[in-house]
XYZ file of N, CA and C in Angstrom:
567
model
N -9.266 -40.567 -8.570
C -10.394 -40.146 -7.794
C -11.057 -38.971 -8.477
N -12.344 -38.932 -8.361
C -13.157 -37.992 -9.106
C -13.095 -36.583 -8.536
N -13.073 -35.617 -9.441
C -13.188 -34.215 -9.045
C -14.561 -33.672 -9.403
N -15.452 -34.542 -9.870
C -16.799 -34.109 -10.202
C -17.521 -33.668 -8.941
N -18.368 -32.640 -9.068
C -19.136 -32.246 -7.889
C -20.106 -33.361 -7.495
N -20.357 -33.446 -6.201
C -21.283 -34.462 -5.712
C -22.714 -34.089 -6.058
N -23.568 -35.110 -6.171
C -24.998 -34.810 -6.332
C -25.510 -34.071 -5.099
N -26.724 -33.581 -5.178
C -27.305 -32.858 -4.049
C -27.454 -33.771 -2.835
N -27.562 -33.159 -1.672
C -27.760 -33.882 -0.428
C -28.962 -34.818 -0.543
N -30.066 -34.295 -1.085
C -31.288 -35.094 -1.205
C -31.114 -36.263 -2.163
N -30.398 -36.055 -3.264
C -30.181 -37.138 -4.221
C -29.295 -38.232 -3.604
N -28.300 -37.828 -2.850
C -27.446 -38.809 -2.169
C -28.276 -39.618 -1.184
N -29.078 -38.926 -0.381
C -29.932 -39.609 0.595
C -30.873 -40.576 -0.102
N -31.469 -40.149 -1.209
C -32.413 -41.006 -1.936
C -31.712 -42.242 -2.502
N -30.524 -42.081 -3.050
C -29.773 -43.224 -3.594
C -29.461 -44.228 -2.490
N -29.069 -43.742 -1.327
C -28.764 -44.628 -0.203
C -30.021 -45.331 0.299
N -31.144 -44.602 0.355
C -32.412 -45.212 0.770
C -32.864 -46.264 -0.241
N -32.736 -45.954 -1.525
C -33.138 -46.901 -2.575
C -32.347 -48.205 -2.479
N -31.119 -48.126 -1.962
C -30.263 -49.307 -1.825
C -30.511 -50.031 -0.497
N -31.478 -49.550 0.289
C -31.806 -50.141 1.592
C -30.611 -50.189 2.538
N -29.801 -49.132 2.521
C -28.646 -49.060 3.407
C -29.039 -48.378 4.709
N -28.349 -48.715 5.771
C -28.647 -48.166 7.092
C -27.855 -46.889 7.333
N -28.011 -45.908 6.448
C -27.261 -44.659 6.560
C -27.962 -43.574 5.752
N -27.516 -42.340 5.931
C -27.998 -41.229 5.125
C -26.789 -40.433 4.629
N -27.027 -39.337 3.945
C -25.927 -38.586 3.328
C -24.928 -38.074 4.359
N -25.412 -37.462 5.438
C -24.494 -36.899 6.437
C -23.705 -37.982 7.145
N -24.394 -39.034 7.551
C -23.714 -40.113 8.257
C -22.691 -40.801 7.356
N -23.047 -41.021 6.086
C -22.122 -41.622 5.123
C -20.861 -40.781 5.003
N -21.034 -39.485 4.833
C -19.892 -38.575 4.723
C -19.079 -38.604 6.011
N -19.761 -38.662 7.148
C -19.070 -38.727 8.429
C -18.253 -39.997 8.581
N -18.838 -41.141 8.220
C -18.115 -42.416 8.319
C -16.876 -42.379 7.432
N -17.044 -41.940 6.190
C -15.905 -41.878 5.273
C -14.845 -40.905 5.795
N -15.280 -39.756 6.291
C -14.337 -38.780 6.840
C -13.603 -39.368 8.038
N -14.324 -40.079 8.905
C -13.703 -40.697 10.066
C -12.678 -41.750 9.689
N -13.014 -42.573 8.696
C -12.058 -43.586 8.229
C -10.788 -42.922 7.701
N -10.987 -41.895 6.872
C -9.854 -41.202 6.254
C -9.026 -40.480 7.312
N -9.684 -39.799 8.235
C -8.966 -39.050 9.286
C -8.334 -39.969 10.322
N -8.892 -41.154 10.476
C -8.374 -42.097 11.462
C -7.157 -42.849 10.995
N -6.857 -42.774 9.708
C -5.631 -43.387 9.222
C -5.813 -44.577 8.303
N -7.028 -44.780 7.746
C -7.178 -45.870 6.789
C -6.232 -45.612 5.609
N -5.675 -46.653 5.087
C -4.766 -46.535 3.943
C -5.520 -45.877 2.784
N -4.959 -44.824 2.216
C -5.614 -44.066 1.151
C -5.314 -44.667 -0.217
N -5.623 -45.943 -0.370
C -5.352 -46.653 -1.614
C -6.602 -46.827 -2.468
N -7.717 -46.260 -2.035
C -8.946 -46.353 -2.807
C -9.766 -47.601 -2.535
N -9.266 -48.519 -1.715
C -10.050 -49.735 -1.465
C -10.047 -50.186 -0.004
N -9.069 -49.783 0.791
C -8.987 -50.247 2.179
C -10.188 -49.807 3.016
N -10.833 -48.726 2.624
C -11.981 -48.217 3.359
C -13.231 -49.069 3.160
N -13.334 -49.768 2.043
C -14.577 -50.463 1.674
C -15.063 -51.492 2.694
N -14.218 -52.416 3.154
C -14.736 -53.402 4.123
C -15.270 -52.746 5.399
N -14.570 -51.722 5.868
C -15.025 -51.014 7.065
C -16.382 -50.358 6.813
N -16.480 -49.667 5.698
C -17.726 -48.967 5.369
C -18.871 -49.965 5.209
N -18.623 -51.039 4.480
C -19.663 -52.056 4.264
C -20.113 -52.681 5.584
N -19.173 -52.865 6.520
C -19.541 -53.395 7.834
C -20.535 -52.478 8.536
N -20.320 -51.183 8.414
C -21.159 -50.206 9.112
C -22.540 -50.089 8.471
N -22.592 -49.997 7.151
C -23.863 -49.641 6.509
C -24.604 -50.803 5.854
N -23.957 -51.937 5.677
C -24.637 -53.013 4.963
C -24.249 -54.386 5.511
N -24.039 -54.450 6.810
C -23.743 -55.718 7.484
C -22.624 -56.510 6.807
N -21.625 -55.806 6.306
C -20.461 -56.449 5.704
C -20.624 -56.852 4.256
N -21.815 -56.681 3.711
C -22.059 -57.044 2.310
C -21.657 -55.899 1.401
N -21.374 -56.214 0.158
C -21.066 -55.183 -0.820
C -22.278 -54.304 -1.075
N -22.040 -53.147 -1.658
C -23.111 -52.214 -1.949
C -23.671 -52.452 -3.345
N -24.955 -52.163 -3.552
C -25.505 -52.196 -4.905
C -24.735 -51.207 -5.792
N -24.711 -51.465 -7.077
C -23.881 -50.706 -8.026
C -24.059 -49.200 -7.925
N -25.298 -48.704 -7.960
C -25.516 -47.252 -7.907
C -24.979 -46.648 -6.614
N -25.249 -47.318 -5.511
C -24.772 -46.821 -4.223
C -23.251 -46.905 -4.152
N -22.658 -47.982 -4.681
C -21.205 -48.134 -4.660
C -20.531 -46.998 -5.423
N -21.051 -46.684 -6.598
C -20.471 -45.589 -7.399
C -20.578 -44.265 -6.660
N -21.726 -44.038 -6.051
C -21.933 -42.800 -5.308
C -20.979 -42.708 -4.120
N -20.887 -43.759 -3.335
C -20.025 -43.744 -2.148
C -18.562 -43.619 -2.557
N -18.162 -44.275 -3.631
C -16.784 -44.121 -4.131
C -16.515 -42.671 -4.511
N -17.503 -42.024 -5.112
C -17.362 -40.622 -5.493
C -17.221 -39.733 -4.258
N -18.037 -39.997 -3.234
C -17.935 -39.231 -1.994
C -16.564 -39.449 -1.359
N -16.133 -40.714 -1.300
C -14.812 -41.035 -0.755
C -13.728 -40.245 -1.497
N -13.768 -40.268 -2.821
C -12.773 -39.546 -3.625
C -12.780 -38.057 -3.341
N -13.970 -37.486 -3.198
C -14.074 -36.064 -2.891
C -13.451 -35.745 -1.528
N -13.756 -36.577 -0.538
C -13.237 -36.332 0.810
C -11.709 -36.435 0.811
N -11.167 -37.461 0.169
C -9.706 -37.596 0.106
C -9.104 -36.377 -0.586
N -9.678 -35.970 -1.711
C -9.164 -34.801 -2.433
C -9.213 -33.555 -1.560
N -10.304 -33.383 -0.829
C -10.430 -32.197 0.016
C -9.385 -32.192 1.125
N -9.146 -33.335 1.746
C -8.153 -33.381 2.819
C -6.735 -33.250 2.292
N -6.425 -33.885 1.188
C -5.056 -33.858 0.683
C -4.729 -32.536 -0.002
N -5.730 -31.717 -0.253
C -5.521 -30.383 -0.804
C -5.461 -29.390 0.359
N -4.655 -29.723 1.355
C -4.471 -28.938 2.576
C -5.747 -28.785 3.390
N -6.773 -29.561 3.068
C -7.995 -29.545 3.851
C -8.830 -28.298 3.700
N -8.364 -27.357 2.896
C -9.081 -26.090 2.800
C -10.454 -26.240 2.168
N -10.630 -27.233 1.320
C -11.911 -27.426 0.664
C -12.833 -28.362 1.414
N -12.387 -28.891 2.552
C -13.204 -29.859 3.271
C -14.384 -29.178 3.955
N -15.559 -29.740 3.734
C -16.783 -29.294 4.404
C -17.614 -30.512 4.742
N -18.370 -30.411 5.822
C -19.300 -31.469 6.187
C -20.421 -31.513 5.155
N -20.923 -32.699 4.865
C -22.049 -32.851 3.947
C -23.328 -32.737 4.766
N -23.946 -31.571 4.672
C -25.156 -31.268 5.428
C -26.212 -30.708 4.479
N -27.479 -30.710 4.903
C -28.519 -30.122 4.063
C -28.239 -28.640 3.817
N -28.838 -28.113 2.757
C -28.679 -26.707 2.403
C -29.228 -25.782 3.489
N -28.798 -24.543 3.455
C -29.192 -23.558 4.462
C -30.683 -23.240 4.468
N -31.408 -23.579 3.390
C -32.845 -23.300 3.374
C -33.662 -24.368 4.115
N -33.000 -25.441 4.530
C -33.642 -26.493 5.322
C -33.745 -25.989 6.760
N -34.844 -26.301 7.465
C -34.976 -25.838 8.855
C -33.757 -26.209 9.695
N -33.421 -25.317 10.607
C -32.221 -25.462 11.427
C -32.225 -26.761 12.229
N -33.388 -27.167 12.739
C -33.452 -28.428 13.497
C -33.008 -29.618 12.654
N -33.414 -29.640 11.381
C -33.023 -30.737 10.486
C -31.528 -30.690 10.182
N -30.985 -29.495 9.992
C -29.544 -29.374 9.755
C -28.760 -29.788 10.984
N -29.273 -29.439 12.175
C -28.603 -29.827 13.418
C -28.637 -31.349 13.599
N -29.757 -31.972 13.256
C -29.845 -33.437 13.334
C -28.850 -34.077 12.369
N -28.735 -33.540 11.158
C -27.775 -34.061 10.186
C -26.342 -33.876 10.683
N -26.066 -32.745 11.341
C -24.733 -32.516 11.898
C -24.423 -33.553 12.976
N -25.392 -33.856 13.811
C -25.225 -34.877 14.839
C -24.970 -36.239 14.205
N -25.690 -36.550 13.123
C -25.483 -37.814 12.417
C -24.103 -37.859 11.776
N -23.642 -36.718 11.249
C -22.296 -36.669 10.692
C -21.286 -37.000 11.791
N -21.451 -36.375 12.958
C -20.520 -36.600 14.074
C -20.537 -38.070 14.511
N -21.724 -38.662 14.569
C -21.830 -40.087 14.922
C -21.086 -40.941 13.901
N -21.318 -40.661 12.622
C -20.638 -41.409 11.566
C -19.130 -41.235 11.635
N -18.692 -40.006 11.891
C -17.254 -39.740 12.001
C -16.637 -40.599 13.101
N -17.290 -40.626 14.254
C -16.760 -41.403 15.379
C -16.693 -42.895 15.058
N -17.706 -43.404 14.371
C -17.714 -44.827 14.003
C -16.554 -45.121 13.057
N -16.426 -44.333 11.989
C -15.345 -44.551 11.030
C -13.978 -44.393 11.663
N -13.823 -43.346 12.435
C -12.552 -43.075 13.104
C -12.185 -44.221 14.044
N -13.154 -44.652 14.828
C -12.908 -45.715 15.799
C -12.583 -47.054 15.167
N -13.061 -47.277 13.950
C -12.785 -48.553 13.282
C -11.314 -48.701 12.903
N -10.656 -47.580 12.617
C -9.274 -47.666 12.136
C -8.250 -47.074 13.093
N -8.681 -46.276 14.050
C -7.735 -45.634 14.962
C -7.824 -46.297 16.322
N -6.907 -47.189 16.563
C -6.910 -47.954 17.802
C -5.962 -47.375 18.846
N -5.223 -46.338 18.500
C -4.213 -45.806 19.415
C -4.579 -44.407 19.909
N -5.862 -44.129 20.058
C -6.283 -42.801 20.485
C -5.710 -42.433 21.851
N -5.562 -43.424 22.713
C -5.013 -43.136 24.041
C -3.555 -42.693 23.982
N -2.907 -42.886 22.831
C -1.531 -42.443 22.654
C -1.455 -41.139 21.869
N -2.605 -40.631 21.454
C -2.654 -39.396 20.677
C -2.405 -38.200 21.579
N -2.042 -37.068 20.982
C -1.885 -35.851 21.785
C -3.181 -35.523 22.549
N -3.027 -34.870 23.684
C -4.164 -34.560 24.556
C -5.250 -33.766 23.819
N -4.861 -32.845 22.942
C -5.866 -32.039 22.237
C -6.705 -32.894 21.283
N -6.114 -33.943 20.720
C -6.879 -34.851 19.856
C -7.858 -35.661 20.702
N -7.413 -36.141 21.838
C -8.307 -36.896 22.718
C -9.483 -36.023 23.168
N -9.199 -34.768 23.495
C -10.258 -33.841 23.895
C -11.206 -33.574 22.726
N -10.649 -33.411 21.552
C -11.462 -33.175 20.362
C -12.428 -34.338 20.119
N -11.945 -35.550 20.219
C -12.798 -36.722 20.012
C -13.893 -36.772 21.081
N -13.569 -36.418 22.303
C -14.604 -36.346 23.353
C -15.650 -35.284 23.005
N -15.190 -34.148 22.475
C -16.126 -33.091 22.067
C -17.031 -33.568 20.931
N -16.462 -34.262 19.959
C -17.271 -34.777 18.848
C -18.289 -35.784 19.381
N -17.862 -36.616 20.327
C -18.796 -37.554 20.953
C -19.949 -36.795 21.607
N -19.632 -35.742 22.326
C -20.674 -34.954 22.991
C -21.609 -34.304 21.973
N -21.049 -33.780 20.900
C -21.867 -33.164 19.852
C -22.782 -34.210 19.225
N -22.285 -35.416 19.053
C -23.085 -36.471 18.410
C -24.264 -36.899 19.275
N -24.177 -36.664 20.577
C -25.220 -37.118 21.491
C -26.207 -36.028 21.877
N -25.933 -34.813 21.490
C -26.787 -33.701 21.883
C -27.941 -33.553 20.899
N -29.117 -33.426 21.449
C -30.283 -33.119 20.631
C -30.409 -31.602 20.610
N -30.252 -31.031 19.439
C -30.271 -29.578 19.336
C -31.593 -29.110 18.765
N -32.501 -28.776 19.649
C -33.768 -28.213 19.221
C -33.685 -26.708 19.402
N -33.642 -26.030 18.282
C -33.574 -24.581 18.327
C -35.002 -24.047 18.410
N -35.316 -23.394 19.527
C -36.665 -22.877 19.702
C -36.960 -21.788 18.687
N -35.944 -21.055 18.318
C -36.110 -20.005 17.319
C -35.027 -20.158 16.266
N -35.407 -19.926 15.047
C -34.409 -19.911 13.981
C -34.012 -18.463 13.768
N -33.226 -17.971 14.706
C -32.785 -16.589 14.630
C -31.298 -16.543 14.307
N -30.789 -15.350 14.218
C -29.389 -15.178 13.848
C -28.452 -15.811 14.872
N -28.779 -15.696 16.159
C -27.925 -16.290 17.187
C -27.857 -17.806 17.052
N -28.997 -18.435 16.770
C -29.026 -19.891 16.587
C -28.214 -20.301 15.368
N -28.347 -19.544 14.291
C -27.580 -19.830 13.069
C -26.083 -19.696 13.326
N -25.707 -18.674 14.085
C -24.289 -18.461 14.398
C -23.764 -19.622 15.255
N -24.535 -20.027 16.258
C -24.123 -21.144 17.112
C -23.954 -22.416 16.291
N -24.902 -22.693 15.400
C -24.828 -23.869 14.536
C -23.576 -23.793 13.661
N -23.344 -22.645 13.030
C -22.188 -22.481 12.141
C -20.877 -22.670 12.911
N -20.818 -22.214 14.152
C -19.604 -22.379 14.948
C -19.338 -23.846 15.271
N -20.378 -24.606 15.547
C -20.205 -26.040 15.828
C -19.752 -26.775 14.570
N -20.375 -26.439 13.439
C -19.980 -27.058 12.172
C -18.511 -26.743 11.868
N -18.110 -25.512 12.095
C -16.719 -25.131 11.837
C -15.766 -25.868 12.788
N -16.167 -26.047 14.027
C -15.354 -26.797 14.984
C -15.168 -28.233 14.505
N -16.240 -28.857 14.027
C -16.147 -30.221 13.506
C -15.248 -30.271 12.272
N -15.386 -29.293 11.404
C -14.597 -29.243 10.167
C -13.107 -29.133 10.498
N -12.763 -28.189 11.347
C -11.361 -27.980 11.721
C -10.846 -29.184 12.511
N -11.688 -29.745 13.366
C -11.295 -30.927 14.128
C -10.979 -32.104 13.218
N -11.795 -32.301 12.189
C -11.537 -33.382 11.237
C -10.200 -33.155 10.531
N -9.933 -31.908 10.151
C -8.657 -31.614 9.485
C -7.484 -31.884 10.421
N -7.640 -31.553 11.694
C -6.585 -31.818 12.675
C -6.343 -33.321 12.812
N -7.422 -34.096 12.864
C -7.278 -35.560 12.940
C -6.579 -36.097 11.693
N -6.960 -35.599 10.531
C -6.315 -36.047 9.294
C -4.820 -35.739 9.346
N -4.486 -34.518 9.748
C -3.069 -34.137 9.800
C -2.297 -34.954 10.827
N -2.960 -35.391 11.877
C -2.296 -36.175 12.923
C -2.119 -37.633 12.525
N -3.141 -38.244 11.933
C -3.116 -39.689 11.703
C -2.952 -40.118 10.247
N -3.205 -39.225 9.291
C -3.255 -39.671 7.899
C -2.351 -38.916 6.940
N -1.956 -37.725 7.280
C -1.163 -36.905 6.348
C 0.152 -37.604 6.048
N 0.437 -37.752 4.780
C 1.697 -38.348 4.331
C 2.643 -37.206 3.987
N 3.632 -37.005 4.808
C 4.581 -35.936 4.543
C 5.616 -36.414 3.537
N 5.837 -35.614 2.527
C 6.793 -35.963 1.470
C 8.137 -35.275 1.710
N 8.562 -35.274 2.951
C 9.836 -34.657 3.289
C 10.886 -35.760 3.370
N 11.925 -35.663 2.561
C 12.952 -36.698 2.618
C 13.653 -36.671 3.967
N 13.947 -37.841 4.447
C 14.635 -37.980 5.724
C 16.119 -38.185 5.447
N 16.919 -37.353 6.034
C 18.361 -37.465 5.854
C 18.878 -38.653 6.678
N 19.743 -39.431 6.078
C 20.327 -40.573 6.761
C 21.656 -40.218 7.407
N 22.032 -38.948 7.285
C 23.289 -38.505 7.855
C 23.088 -38.094 9.299
N 23.912 -38.603 10.172
C 23.854 -38.202 11.571
C 24.807 -37.041 11.786
N 24.377 -36.080 12.547
C 25.223 -34.916 12.816
C 25.738 -34.969 14.215
């Protein structure tokens, strides 16, 4: 999996649009993050049919888009498996108006829920805090956030929601996808 930095948000969006896919950069990152956090097998290929179902009616992706999405997938897996400390939502840069960043955050949350729901069928058996977290992400995905002013308070509120989503995704990954390399003793005491 690639450690190369991803192209810019705008370049990713343009590549996806050029391929006539029904997604954008934030939603794509959200879907991939949801698949990975929901427990899709991290073998580099199990995610593809699910992703293709969501963004291209089950058909394969055009070559340029496929390479890009594979790169995003690799980055997300690397970020989560590196203790999640490097994981960040793929959102427009801070110089983009806050309303547009909030819309992208909502699209990320929608994508996350779709990806997560495709592979995680046992949510009702998950710990209560995970179930609550998924309900919160659902609520965030449905909220239209029109910031009347782009002031410091609005920026702080936006940053807190983004951080909640980031930490929530890491919690889901640790609950459903983390492969612990701790040997299990076969000796009974």
